[in-house]
Coordinates of C-alpha atoms in Angstrom, one line a residue:
X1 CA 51.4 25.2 -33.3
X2 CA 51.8 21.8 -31.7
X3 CA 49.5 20.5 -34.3
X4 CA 51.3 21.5 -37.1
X5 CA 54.8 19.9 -35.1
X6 CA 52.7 16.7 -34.8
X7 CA 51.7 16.4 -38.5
X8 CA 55.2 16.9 -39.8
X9 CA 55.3 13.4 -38.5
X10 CA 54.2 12.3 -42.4
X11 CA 54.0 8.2 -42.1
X12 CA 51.3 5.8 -41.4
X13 CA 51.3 2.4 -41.0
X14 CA 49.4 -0.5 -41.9
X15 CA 48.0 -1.3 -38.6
X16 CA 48.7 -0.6 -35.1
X17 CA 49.8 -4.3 -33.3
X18 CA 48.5 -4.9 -30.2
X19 CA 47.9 -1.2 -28.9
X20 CA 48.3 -1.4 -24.9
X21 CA 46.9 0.7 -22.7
X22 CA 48.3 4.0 -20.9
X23 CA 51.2 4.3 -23.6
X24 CA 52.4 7.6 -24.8
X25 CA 50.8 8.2 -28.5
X26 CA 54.7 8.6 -29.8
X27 CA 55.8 5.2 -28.8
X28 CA 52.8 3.1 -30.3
X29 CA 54.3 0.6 -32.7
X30 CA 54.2 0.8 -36.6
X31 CA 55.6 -0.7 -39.3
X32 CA 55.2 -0.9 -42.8
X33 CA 55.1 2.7 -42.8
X34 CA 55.4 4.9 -45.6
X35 CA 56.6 8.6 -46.6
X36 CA 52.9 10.0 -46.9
X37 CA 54.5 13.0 -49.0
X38 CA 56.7 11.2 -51.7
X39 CA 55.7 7.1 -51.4
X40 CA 51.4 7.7 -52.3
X41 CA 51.9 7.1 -56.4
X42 CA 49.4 3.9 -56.5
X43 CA 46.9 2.1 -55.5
X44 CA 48.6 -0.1 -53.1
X45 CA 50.3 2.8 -51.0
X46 CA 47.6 4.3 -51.0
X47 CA 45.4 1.4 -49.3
X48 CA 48.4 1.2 -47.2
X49 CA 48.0 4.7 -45.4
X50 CA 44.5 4.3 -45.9
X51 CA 44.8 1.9 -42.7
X52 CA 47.2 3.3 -41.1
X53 CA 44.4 6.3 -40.8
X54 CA 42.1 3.9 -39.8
X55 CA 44.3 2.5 -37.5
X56 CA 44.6 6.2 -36.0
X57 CA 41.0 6.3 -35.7
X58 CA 40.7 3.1 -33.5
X59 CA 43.2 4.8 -31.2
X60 CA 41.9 5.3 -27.5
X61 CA 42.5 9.1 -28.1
X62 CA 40.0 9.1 -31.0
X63 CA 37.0 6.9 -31.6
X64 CA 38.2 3.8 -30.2
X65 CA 37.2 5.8 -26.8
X66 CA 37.8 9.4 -25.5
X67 CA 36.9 11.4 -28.5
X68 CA 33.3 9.6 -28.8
X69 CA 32.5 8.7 -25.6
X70 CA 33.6 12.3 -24.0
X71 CA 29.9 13.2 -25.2
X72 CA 28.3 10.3 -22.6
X73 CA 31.3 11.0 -19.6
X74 CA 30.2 14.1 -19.4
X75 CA 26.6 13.8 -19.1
X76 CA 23.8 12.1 -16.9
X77 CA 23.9 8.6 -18.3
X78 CA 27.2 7.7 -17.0
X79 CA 28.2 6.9 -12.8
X80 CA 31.3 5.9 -11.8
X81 CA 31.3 4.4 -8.6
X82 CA 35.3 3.9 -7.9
X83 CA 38.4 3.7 -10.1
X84 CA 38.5 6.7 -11.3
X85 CA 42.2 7.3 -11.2
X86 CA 43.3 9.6 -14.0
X87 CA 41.4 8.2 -16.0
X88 CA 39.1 11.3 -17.4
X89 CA 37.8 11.5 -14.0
X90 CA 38.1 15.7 -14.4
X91 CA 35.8 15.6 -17.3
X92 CA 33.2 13.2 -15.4
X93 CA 33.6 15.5 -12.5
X94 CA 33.6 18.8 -14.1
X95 CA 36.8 20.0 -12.7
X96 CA 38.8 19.6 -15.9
X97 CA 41.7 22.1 -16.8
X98 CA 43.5 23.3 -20.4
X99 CA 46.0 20.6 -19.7
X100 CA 43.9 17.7 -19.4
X101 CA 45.9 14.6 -21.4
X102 CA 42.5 13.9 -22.7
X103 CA 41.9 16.8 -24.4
X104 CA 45.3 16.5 -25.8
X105 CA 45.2 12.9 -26.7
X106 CA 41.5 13.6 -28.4
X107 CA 43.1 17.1 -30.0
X108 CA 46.0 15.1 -31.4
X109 CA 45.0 12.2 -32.6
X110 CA 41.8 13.7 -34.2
X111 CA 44.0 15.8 -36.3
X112 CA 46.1 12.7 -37.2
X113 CA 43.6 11.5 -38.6
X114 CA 42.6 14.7 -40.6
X115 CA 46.0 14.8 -41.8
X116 CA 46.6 11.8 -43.1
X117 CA 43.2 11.6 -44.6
X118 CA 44.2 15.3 -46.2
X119 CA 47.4 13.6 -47.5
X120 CA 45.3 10.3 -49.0
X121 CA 43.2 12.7 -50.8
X122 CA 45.9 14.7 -52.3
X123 CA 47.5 11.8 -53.5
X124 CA 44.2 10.3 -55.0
X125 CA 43.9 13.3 -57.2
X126 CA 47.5 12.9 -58.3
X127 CA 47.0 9.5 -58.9
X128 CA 44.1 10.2 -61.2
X129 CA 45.0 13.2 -63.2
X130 CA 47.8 11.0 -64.6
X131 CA 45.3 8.5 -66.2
X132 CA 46.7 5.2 -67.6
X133 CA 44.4 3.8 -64.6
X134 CA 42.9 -0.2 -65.2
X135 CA 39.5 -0.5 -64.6
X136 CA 40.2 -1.8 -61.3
X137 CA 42.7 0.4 -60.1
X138 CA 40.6 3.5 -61.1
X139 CA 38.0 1.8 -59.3
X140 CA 39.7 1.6 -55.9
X141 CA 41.4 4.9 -55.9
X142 CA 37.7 6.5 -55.4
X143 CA 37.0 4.7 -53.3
X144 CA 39.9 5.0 -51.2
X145 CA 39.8 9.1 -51.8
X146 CA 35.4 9.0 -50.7
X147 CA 36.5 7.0 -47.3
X148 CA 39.6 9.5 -46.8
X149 CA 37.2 12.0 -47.1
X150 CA 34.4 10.4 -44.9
X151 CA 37.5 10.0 -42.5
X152 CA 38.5 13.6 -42.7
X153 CA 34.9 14.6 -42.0
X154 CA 34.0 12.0 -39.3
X155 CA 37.4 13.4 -37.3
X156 CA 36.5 17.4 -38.1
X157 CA 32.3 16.5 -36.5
X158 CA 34.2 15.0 -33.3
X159 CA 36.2 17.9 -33.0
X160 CA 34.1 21.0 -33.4
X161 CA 31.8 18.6 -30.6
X162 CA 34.6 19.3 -28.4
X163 CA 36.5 21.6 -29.1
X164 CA 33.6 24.3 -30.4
X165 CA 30.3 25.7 -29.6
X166 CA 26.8 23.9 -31.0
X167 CA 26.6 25.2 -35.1
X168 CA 23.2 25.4 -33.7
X169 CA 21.1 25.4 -30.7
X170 CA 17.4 25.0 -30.9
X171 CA 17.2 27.3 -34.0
X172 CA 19.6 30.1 -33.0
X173 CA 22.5 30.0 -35.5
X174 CA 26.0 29.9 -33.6
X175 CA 28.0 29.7 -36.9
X176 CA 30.1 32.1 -36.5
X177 CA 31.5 30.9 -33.3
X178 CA 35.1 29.3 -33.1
X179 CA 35.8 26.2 -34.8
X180 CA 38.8 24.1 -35.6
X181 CA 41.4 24.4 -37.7
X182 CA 40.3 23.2 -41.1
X183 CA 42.5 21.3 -42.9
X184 CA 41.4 21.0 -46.6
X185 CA 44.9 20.8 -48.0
X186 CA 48.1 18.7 -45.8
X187 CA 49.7 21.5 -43.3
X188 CA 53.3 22.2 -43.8
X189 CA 55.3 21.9 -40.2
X190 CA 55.1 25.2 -37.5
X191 CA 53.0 26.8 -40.1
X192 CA 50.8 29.3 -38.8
X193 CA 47.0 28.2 -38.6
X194 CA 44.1 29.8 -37.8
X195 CA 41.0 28.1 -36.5
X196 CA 37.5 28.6 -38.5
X197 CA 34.4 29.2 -37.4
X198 CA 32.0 26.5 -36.3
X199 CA 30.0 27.3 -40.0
X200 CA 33.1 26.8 -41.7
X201 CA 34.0 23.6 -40.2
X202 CA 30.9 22.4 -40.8
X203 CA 30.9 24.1 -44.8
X204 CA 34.4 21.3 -45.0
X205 CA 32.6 18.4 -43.6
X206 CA 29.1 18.6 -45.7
X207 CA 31.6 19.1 -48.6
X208 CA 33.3 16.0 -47.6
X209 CA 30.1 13.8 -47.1
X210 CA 29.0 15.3 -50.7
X211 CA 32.7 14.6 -52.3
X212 CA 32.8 10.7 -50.9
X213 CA 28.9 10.1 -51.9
X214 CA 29.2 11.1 -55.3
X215 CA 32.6 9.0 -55.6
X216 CA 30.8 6.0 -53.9
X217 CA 27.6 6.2 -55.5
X218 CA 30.0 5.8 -59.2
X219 CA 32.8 3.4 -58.0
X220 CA 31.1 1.5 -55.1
X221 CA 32.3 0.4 -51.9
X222 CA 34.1 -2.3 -50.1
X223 CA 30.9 -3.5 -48.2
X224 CA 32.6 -4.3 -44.6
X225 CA 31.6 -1.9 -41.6
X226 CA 35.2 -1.4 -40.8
X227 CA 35.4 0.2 -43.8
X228 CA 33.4 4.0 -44.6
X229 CA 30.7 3.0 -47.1
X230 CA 28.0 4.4 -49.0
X231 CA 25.4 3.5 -46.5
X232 CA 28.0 4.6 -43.4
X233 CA 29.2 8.1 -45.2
X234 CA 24.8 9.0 -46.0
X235 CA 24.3 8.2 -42.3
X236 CA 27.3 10.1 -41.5
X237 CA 25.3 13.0 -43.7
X238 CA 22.3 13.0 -41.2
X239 CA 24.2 13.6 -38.4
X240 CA 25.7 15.9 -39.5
X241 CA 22.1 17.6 -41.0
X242 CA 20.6 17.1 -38.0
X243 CA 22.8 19.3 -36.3
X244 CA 22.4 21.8 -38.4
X245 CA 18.8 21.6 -38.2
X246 CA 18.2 21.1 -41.5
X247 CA 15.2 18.6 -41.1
X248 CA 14.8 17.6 -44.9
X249 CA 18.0 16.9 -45.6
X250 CA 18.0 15.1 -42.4
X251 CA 15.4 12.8 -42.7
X252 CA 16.6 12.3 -46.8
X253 CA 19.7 11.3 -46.2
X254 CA 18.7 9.1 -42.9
X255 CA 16.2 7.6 -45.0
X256 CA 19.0 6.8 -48.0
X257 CA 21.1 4.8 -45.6
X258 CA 18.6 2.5 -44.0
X259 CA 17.9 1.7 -47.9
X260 CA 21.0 1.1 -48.9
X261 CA 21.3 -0.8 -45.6
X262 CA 18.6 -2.5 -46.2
X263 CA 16.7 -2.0 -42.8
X264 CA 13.5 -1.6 -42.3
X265 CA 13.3 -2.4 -38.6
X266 CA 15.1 -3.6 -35.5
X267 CA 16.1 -6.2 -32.8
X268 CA 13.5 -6.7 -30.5
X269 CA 14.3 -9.9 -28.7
X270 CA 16.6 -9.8 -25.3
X271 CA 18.4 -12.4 -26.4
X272 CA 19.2 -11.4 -30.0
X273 CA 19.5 -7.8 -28.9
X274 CA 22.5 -9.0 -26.4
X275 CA 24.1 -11.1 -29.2
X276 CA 24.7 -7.3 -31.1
X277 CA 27.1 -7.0 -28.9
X278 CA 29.2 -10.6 -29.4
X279 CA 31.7 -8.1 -30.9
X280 CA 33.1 -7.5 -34.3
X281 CA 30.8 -8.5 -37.2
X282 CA 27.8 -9.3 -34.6
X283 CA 25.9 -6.2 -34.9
X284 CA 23.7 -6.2 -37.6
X285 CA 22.3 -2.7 -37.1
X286 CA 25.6 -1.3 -38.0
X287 CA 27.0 0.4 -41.0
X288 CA 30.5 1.6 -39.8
X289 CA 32.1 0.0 -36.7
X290 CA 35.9 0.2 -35.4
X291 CA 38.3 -3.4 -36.7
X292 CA 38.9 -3.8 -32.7
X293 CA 39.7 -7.4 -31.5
X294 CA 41.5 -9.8 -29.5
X295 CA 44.8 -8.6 -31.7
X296 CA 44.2 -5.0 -32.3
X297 CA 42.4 -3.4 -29.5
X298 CA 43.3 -0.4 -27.2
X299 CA 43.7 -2.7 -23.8
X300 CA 43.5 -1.0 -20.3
X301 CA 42.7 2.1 -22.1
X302 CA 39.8 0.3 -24.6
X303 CA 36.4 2.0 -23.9
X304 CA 35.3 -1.7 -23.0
X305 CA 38.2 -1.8 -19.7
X306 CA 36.7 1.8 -18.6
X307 CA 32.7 0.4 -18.2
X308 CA 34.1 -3.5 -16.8
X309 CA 37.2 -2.2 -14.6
X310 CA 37.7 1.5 -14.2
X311 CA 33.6 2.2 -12.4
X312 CA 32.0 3.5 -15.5
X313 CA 28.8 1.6 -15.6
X314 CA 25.1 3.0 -16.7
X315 CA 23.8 5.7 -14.5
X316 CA 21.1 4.8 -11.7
X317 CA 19.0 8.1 -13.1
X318 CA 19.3 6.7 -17.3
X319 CA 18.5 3.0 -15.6
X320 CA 15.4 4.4 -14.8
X321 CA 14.5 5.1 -18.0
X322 CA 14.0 1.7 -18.8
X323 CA 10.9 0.0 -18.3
X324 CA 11.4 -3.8 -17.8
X325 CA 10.0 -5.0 -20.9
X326 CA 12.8 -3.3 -22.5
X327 CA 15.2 -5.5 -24.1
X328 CA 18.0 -3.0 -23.9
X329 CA 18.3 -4.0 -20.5
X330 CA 19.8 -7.5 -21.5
X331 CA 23.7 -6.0 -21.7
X332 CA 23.3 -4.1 -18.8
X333 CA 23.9 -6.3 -15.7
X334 CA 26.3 -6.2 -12.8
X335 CA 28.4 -8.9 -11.8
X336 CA 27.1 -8.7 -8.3
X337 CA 23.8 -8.3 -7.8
X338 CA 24.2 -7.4 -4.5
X339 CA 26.1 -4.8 -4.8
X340 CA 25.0 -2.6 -7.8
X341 CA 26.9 0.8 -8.4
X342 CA 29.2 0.0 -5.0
X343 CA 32.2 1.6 -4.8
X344 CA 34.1 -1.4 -7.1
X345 CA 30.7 -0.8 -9.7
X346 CA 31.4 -4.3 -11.5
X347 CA 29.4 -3.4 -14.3
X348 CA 29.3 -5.9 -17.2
X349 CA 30.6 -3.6 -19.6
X350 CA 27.0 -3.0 -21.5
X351 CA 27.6 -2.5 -25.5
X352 CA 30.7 -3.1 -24.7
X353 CA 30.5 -6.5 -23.2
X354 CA 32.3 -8.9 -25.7
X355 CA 29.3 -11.1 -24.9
X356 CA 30.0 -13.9 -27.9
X357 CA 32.9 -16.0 -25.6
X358 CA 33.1 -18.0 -23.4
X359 CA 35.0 -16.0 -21.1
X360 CA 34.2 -12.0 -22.6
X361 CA 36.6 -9.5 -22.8
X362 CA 35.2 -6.1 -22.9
X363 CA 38.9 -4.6 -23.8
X364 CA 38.4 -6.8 -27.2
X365 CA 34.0 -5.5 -28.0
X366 CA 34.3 -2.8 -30.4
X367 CA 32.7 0.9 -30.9
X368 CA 30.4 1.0 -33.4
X369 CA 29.7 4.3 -34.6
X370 CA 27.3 4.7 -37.2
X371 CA 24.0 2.6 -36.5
X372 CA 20.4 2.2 -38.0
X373 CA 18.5 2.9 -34.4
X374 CA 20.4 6.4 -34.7
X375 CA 19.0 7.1 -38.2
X376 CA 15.3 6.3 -37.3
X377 CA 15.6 8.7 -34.3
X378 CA 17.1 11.3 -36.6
X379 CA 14.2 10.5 -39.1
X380 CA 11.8 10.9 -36.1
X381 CA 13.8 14.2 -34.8
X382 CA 13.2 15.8 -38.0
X383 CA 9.8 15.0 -39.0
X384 CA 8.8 16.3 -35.6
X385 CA 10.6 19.4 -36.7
X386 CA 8.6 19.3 -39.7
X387 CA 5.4 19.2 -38.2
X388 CA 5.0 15.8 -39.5
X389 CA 3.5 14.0 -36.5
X390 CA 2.8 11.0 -38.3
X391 CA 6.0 10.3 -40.2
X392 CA 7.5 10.9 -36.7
X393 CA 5.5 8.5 -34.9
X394 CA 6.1 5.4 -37.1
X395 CA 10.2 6.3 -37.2
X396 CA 10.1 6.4 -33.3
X397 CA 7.8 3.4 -33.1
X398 CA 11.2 1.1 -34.7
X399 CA 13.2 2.3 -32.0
X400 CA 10.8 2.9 -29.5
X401 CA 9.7 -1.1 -29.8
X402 CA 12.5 -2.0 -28.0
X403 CA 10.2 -2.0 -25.1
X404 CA 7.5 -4.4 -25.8
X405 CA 5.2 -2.5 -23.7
X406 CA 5.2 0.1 -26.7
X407 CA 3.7 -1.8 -30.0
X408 CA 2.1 0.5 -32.2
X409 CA 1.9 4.5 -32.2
X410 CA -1.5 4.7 -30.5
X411 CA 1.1 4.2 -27.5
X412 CA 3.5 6.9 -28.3
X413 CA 2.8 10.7 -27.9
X414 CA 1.0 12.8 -30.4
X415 CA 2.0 15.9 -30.6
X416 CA 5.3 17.7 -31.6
X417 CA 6.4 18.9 -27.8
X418 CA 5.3 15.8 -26.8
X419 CA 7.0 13.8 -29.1
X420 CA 10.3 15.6 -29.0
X421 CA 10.2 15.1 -25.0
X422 CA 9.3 11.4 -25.9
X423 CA 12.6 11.1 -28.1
X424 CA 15.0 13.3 -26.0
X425 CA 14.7 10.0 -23.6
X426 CA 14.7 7.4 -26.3
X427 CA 17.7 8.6 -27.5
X428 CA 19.3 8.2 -23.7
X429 CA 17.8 5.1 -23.8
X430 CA 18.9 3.9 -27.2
X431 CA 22.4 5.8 -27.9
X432 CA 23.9 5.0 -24.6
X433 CA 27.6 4.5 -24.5
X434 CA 27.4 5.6 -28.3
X435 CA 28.6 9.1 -27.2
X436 CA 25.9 11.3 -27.6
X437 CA 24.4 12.9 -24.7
X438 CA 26.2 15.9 -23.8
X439 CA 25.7 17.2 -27.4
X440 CA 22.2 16.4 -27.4
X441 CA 21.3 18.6 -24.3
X442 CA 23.5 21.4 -26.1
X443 CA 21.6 21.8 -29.2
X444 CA 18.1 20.8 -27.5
X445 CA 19.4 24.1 -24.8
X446 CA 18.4 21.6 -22.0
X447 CA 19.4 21.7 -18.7
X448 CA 21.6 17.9 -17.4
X449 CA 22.4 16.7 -14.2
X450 CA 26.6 16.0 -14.1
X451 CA 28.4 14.3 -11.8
X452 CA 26.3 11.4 -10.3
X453 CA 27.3 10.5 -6.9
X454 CA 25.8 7.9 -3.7
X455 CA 24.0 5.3 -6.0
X456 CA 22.1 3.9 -6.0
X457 CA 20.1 7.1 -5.4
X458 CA 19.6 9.3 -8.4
X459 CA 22.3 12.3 -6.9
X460 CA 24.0 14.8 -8.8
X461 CA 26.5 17.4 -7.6
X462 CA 26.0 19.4 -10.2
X463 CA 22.0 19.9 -11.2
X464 CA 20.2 21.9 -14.1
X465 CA 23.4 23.1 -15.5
X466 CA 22.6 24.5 -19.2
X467 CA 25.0 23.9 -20.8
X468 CA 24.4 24.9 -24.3
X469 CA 27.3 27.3 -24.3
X470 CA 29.5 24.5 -22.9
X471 CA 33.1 24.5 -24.8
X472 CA 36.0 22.4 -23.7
X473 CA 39.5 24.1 -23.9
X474 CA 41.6 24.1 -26.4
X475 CA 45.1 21.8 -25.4
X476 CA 47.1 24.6 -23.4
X477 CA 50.2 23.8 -25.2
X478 CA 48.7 24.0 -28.2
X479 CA 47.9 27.2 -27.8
X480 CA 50.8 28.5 -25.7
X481 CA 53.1 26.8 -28.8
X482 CA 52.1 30.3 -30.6
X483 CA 51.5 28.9 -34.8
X484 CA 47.6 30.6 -34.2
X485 CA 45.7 28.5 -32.4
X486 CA 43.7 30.5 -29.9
X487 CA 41.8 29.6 -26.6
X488 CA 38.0 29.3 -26.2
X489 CA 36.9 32.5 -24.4
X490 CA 34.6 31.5 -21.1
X491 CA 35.7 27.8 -20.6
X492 CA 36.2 27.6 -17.2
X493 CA 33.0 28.7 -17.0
X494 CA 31.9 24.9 -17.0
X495 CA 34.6 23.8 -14.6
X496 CA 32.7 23.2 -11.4
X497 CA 34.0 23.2 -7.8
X498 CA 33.2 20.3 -5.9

C-alpha cells in the first residue's frame, strides 16, 4: 500500500526550517536526519527523531491544520465567505471525492507520525534492555518512549476521526466497524496491511495513553507544552474515554490533568482571554500546544492564513451563540466592520490571531491541542452521563463563566437533558477552531447544518443532515496501490450535490 511505500522513507529530522505553504510533503526540507532503523542506539538520537516526529506533527497535513481542524471545516461553526480556492473547499462544501489531496496529505502524514513514533519506541526498548544506562540517560529514554507513544496515539485518535466510523454513538457500540491500520510494531515497505476495527484502534491507543502514563508518572516529564507531558498525555486519556463513553474514567482522568495542571478555573477577563492567544507560550490553559513561530510555521498553508486570508472566519449561526457578555468574543473581530462575512470575509483570524505584536501574523499563532476548558466540559459531559447533576453543574459553571451573565449554577440548567443540550453549545462556543465539532454531532447522533452560505444570514445548503454514520474515504491511491487497505463502504453517501 502507499503507506507502507511512504514509511520506507525511514529518516527524521530535527526540525522542519521554515515550512512554506502549498509545497509537496516530499520536498519539505530536513537535515540532520538520521537512519531511524540502524542510527537510534542512545539517547541523543533518539531526542533527535523524537523532533523530527514532532516536527511531522506540526505539518499542515497533520495537526498544525487539516487533520485537526477537518472536524470544525466540516461543520456549522465555520463560513467561508470567498477564497476558497483548493483549499479544502470540497470538504467545507460536502462535494469531496477519494482523491481529495486533503485526505491524502492528513492520511500520510498522520501515519508519519505513527511510524516514526513506532520506530522511537522500538528503539527505546532496545536501548533499555541493554542496561549500563546513567541515571540521567535512563531517565530521558522514558520519557522520550511515553511521548512517542502519546504521539503514536494522538496521530491513531485523529485518524480513526477521519478515516473511521464513531467507536460509539450515543451508547450504541460501533466497535467493530473499520478502523485504521494499526501500527504497534514499524511496517516493513509494500507489506501487506490490513486495517482494524474502530475497537481495535482504540484497544492500541488506551494502551498507549496507559504505556506513556505509567513511564511519566516514574521518570517525569520535560514540563514545556510543546512537549507530551504527564498532564497533556491524562488529558489526552479523557478524550479518548469520553469517546468511548466510559464516564468514570472520563471524568478521572479529566480530573488528574487539571491537578497536575494545576487549574482550578479559567480566564474570564476579555482582555486577558485575548492575550491566550499572543501565540506560543501565551496560553496558560494549555497543556500540549504545537512549537509554531515566526521560524517554523506552516505559512500560506498555517491554519492561522486559512481564518485571516483564505474566508474561513466564525460562522454567523455559532456567533449567535454568544451572548455579549461573553469574553470569547474578544479574538473574534473583522477587520471591517462594515462588511462582516462579505465575500473577502477579513476575519481576524480568532484563536489564531497572533495577537501579542505589533503587527500579528496569524500564519506564526499556533494550535493548541490539549486545553483545560476541554477537560472541564468532558468532566461536565460525563457526570451528566452519570446522573450526577451536581458535579456537572459546577464543571460547566468554569467554562460556562466565560459569559459573565452566567455566575453561579442557579443559572445553568438542572437537569441531565437539559444540561447535555446546555453543553452541546458550550462546547461550540468554547472549542471553536479547536477541531471538534463534526465529531461531536457524530457521537451525540445530532443532526448539523453544513455548508453556510449568504451571511450574514444564518443559511445552510445542506440542513439536518445526521451524520453519525459519516466516514470520509480512504486516499483512492491508497487503496487502488493493492498492499490491503480497503475503501469505506457508503462514503459518498455524505458527498452532497450543490
Amino acid at each position: 500500500m502507499k503507506t507502507t511505500r511512504i514509511l520506507s522513507i525511514f529518516t527524521a529530522a530535527v526540525a522542519l526550517i521554515g515550512l512554506t505553504g502549498c509545497n509537496d510533503f516530499l520536498d519539505t526540507k530536513q537535515y540532520d536526519a538520521i537512519d531511524l532503523d540502524n542510527g537510534l542506539t542512545d539517547a541523543n538520537s533518539i531526542n533527535y527523531a523524537l523532533n523530527g516526529a514532532y516536527s511531522r506533527l506540526l505539518y499542515y497535513g497533520a495537526a498544525g491544520n487539516y487533520s485537526t481542524l477537518i472536524g470544525d471545516y466540516a461543520s456549522d461553526m465555520v463560513y467561508n465567505g470567498g477564497g476558497l480556492g483548493s483549499h479544502l473547499a470540497s470538504i467545507y462544501q460536502f462535494t469531496y471525492t477519494d482523491t481529495d489531496q486533503g485526505f491524502n496529505l492528513i492520511w500520510n502524514y498522520g501515519y508519519k507520525v505513527i511510524d516514526n513514533s513506532a520506530r522511537i519506541i522500538e528503539a527505546c526498548d532496545k536501548v533499555l534492555s541493554k542496561g549500563n544506562l546513567t541515571e540521567s540517560e535512563l531517565k530521558s529514554i522514558k520519557i522520550y518512549e511515553a511521548e512517542a507513544r502519546c504521539l503514536r496515539a494522538f496521530s491513531s485518535l485523529q485518524l480513526v476521526n477521519v478515516f473511521g466510523h464513531q467507536v460509539k454513538v450515543n451508547g450504541q457500540d460501533y466497535s467493530s466497524m473499520p478502523g485504521i491500520v494499526v501500527i504497534e510494531s514499524p511496517v516493513e515497505a509494500y507489506a501487506h496491511v490490513e486495517r482494524s476495527t474502530v475497537g481495535q484502534t482504540y484497544s492500541q491507543i488506551t494502551t498507549d495513553l496507559e504505556k506513556a502514563i505509567a513511564l511519566f508518572e516514574e521518570a517525569d516529564d520535560r514540563g514545556s507544552i510543546y512537549y507530551f507531558t504527564l498532564k497533556s498525555a491524562y488529558g489526552l486519556m479523557a478524550r479518548v474515554q469520553l469517546y468511548l463513553e466510559n464516564w468514570p474514567l472520563a471524568a478521572e482522568y479529566a480530573g488528574k490533568a487539571l491537578d497536575k495542571a494545576g487549574i482550578k478555573t479559567l480566564t474570564y477577563d476579555a482582555t486577558a482571554y485575548k492575550a491566550l492567544y499572543n501565540g506560543g507560550l501565551s496560553n496558560t490553559e494549555s497543556m500540549f500546544a504545537l512549537a509554531i513561530s515566526n521560524i517554523d510555521n506552516n505559512g500560506s498553508d498555517s491554519s492561522g492564513h486559512f481564518f485571516a486570508n483564505y474566508g474561513y472566519s466564525v460562522s454567523p449561526y455559532l456567533y449567535g451563540l454568544y451572548a455579549s457578555t461573553d469574553c470569547r468574543t474578544s479574538v473574534m473581530a473583522f477587520k471591517n466592520n462594515k462588511n462582516w462575512w462579505g465575500m473577502t470575509n477579513p476575519f481576524n483570524g480568532g484563536k489564531f490571531g497572533d495577537f501579542g505584536d505589533a503587527t500579528p501574523n496569524p500564519d506564526y499563532a499556533t494550535n493548541y491541542l490539549v486545553n483545560a476548558p476541554e477537560m472541564f466540559l468532558i468532566q461536565a459531559e460525563a457526570y451528566a452521563n452519570m446522573d450526577q447533576p451536581t458535579q456537572a453543574q459546577e464543571a460547566l459553571l468554569v467554562v460556562a463563566k466565560r459569559n459573565s451573565a452566567i455566575t453561579s449554577v442557579s443559572d445553568l440548567p438542572a437537569t441531565k437533558a437539559a444540561i447535555l443540550d446546555f453543553l452541546h453549545e458550550e462546547r461550540a462556543r468554547e472549542l471553536f477552531q479547536e477541531g471538534f465539532r463534526l465529531w461531536d454531532l457524530r457521537r451525540w447522533n445530532l443532526p448539523g447544518n453544513f455548508f453556510a452560505y449568504r451571511a450574514p444570514q444564518v443559511m445552510f445548503r445542506h440542513e439536518n443532515i445526521n451524520v453519525a454514520d459519516l466516514v470520509f474515504p480512504i486516499p483512492a491511491n491508497e487503496v487502488n496501490a493493492g498492499f490491503g487497505v480497503e475503501q469505506n463502504e457508503g462514503w459518498e453517501k455524505f458527498k452532497l450535490e450543490l
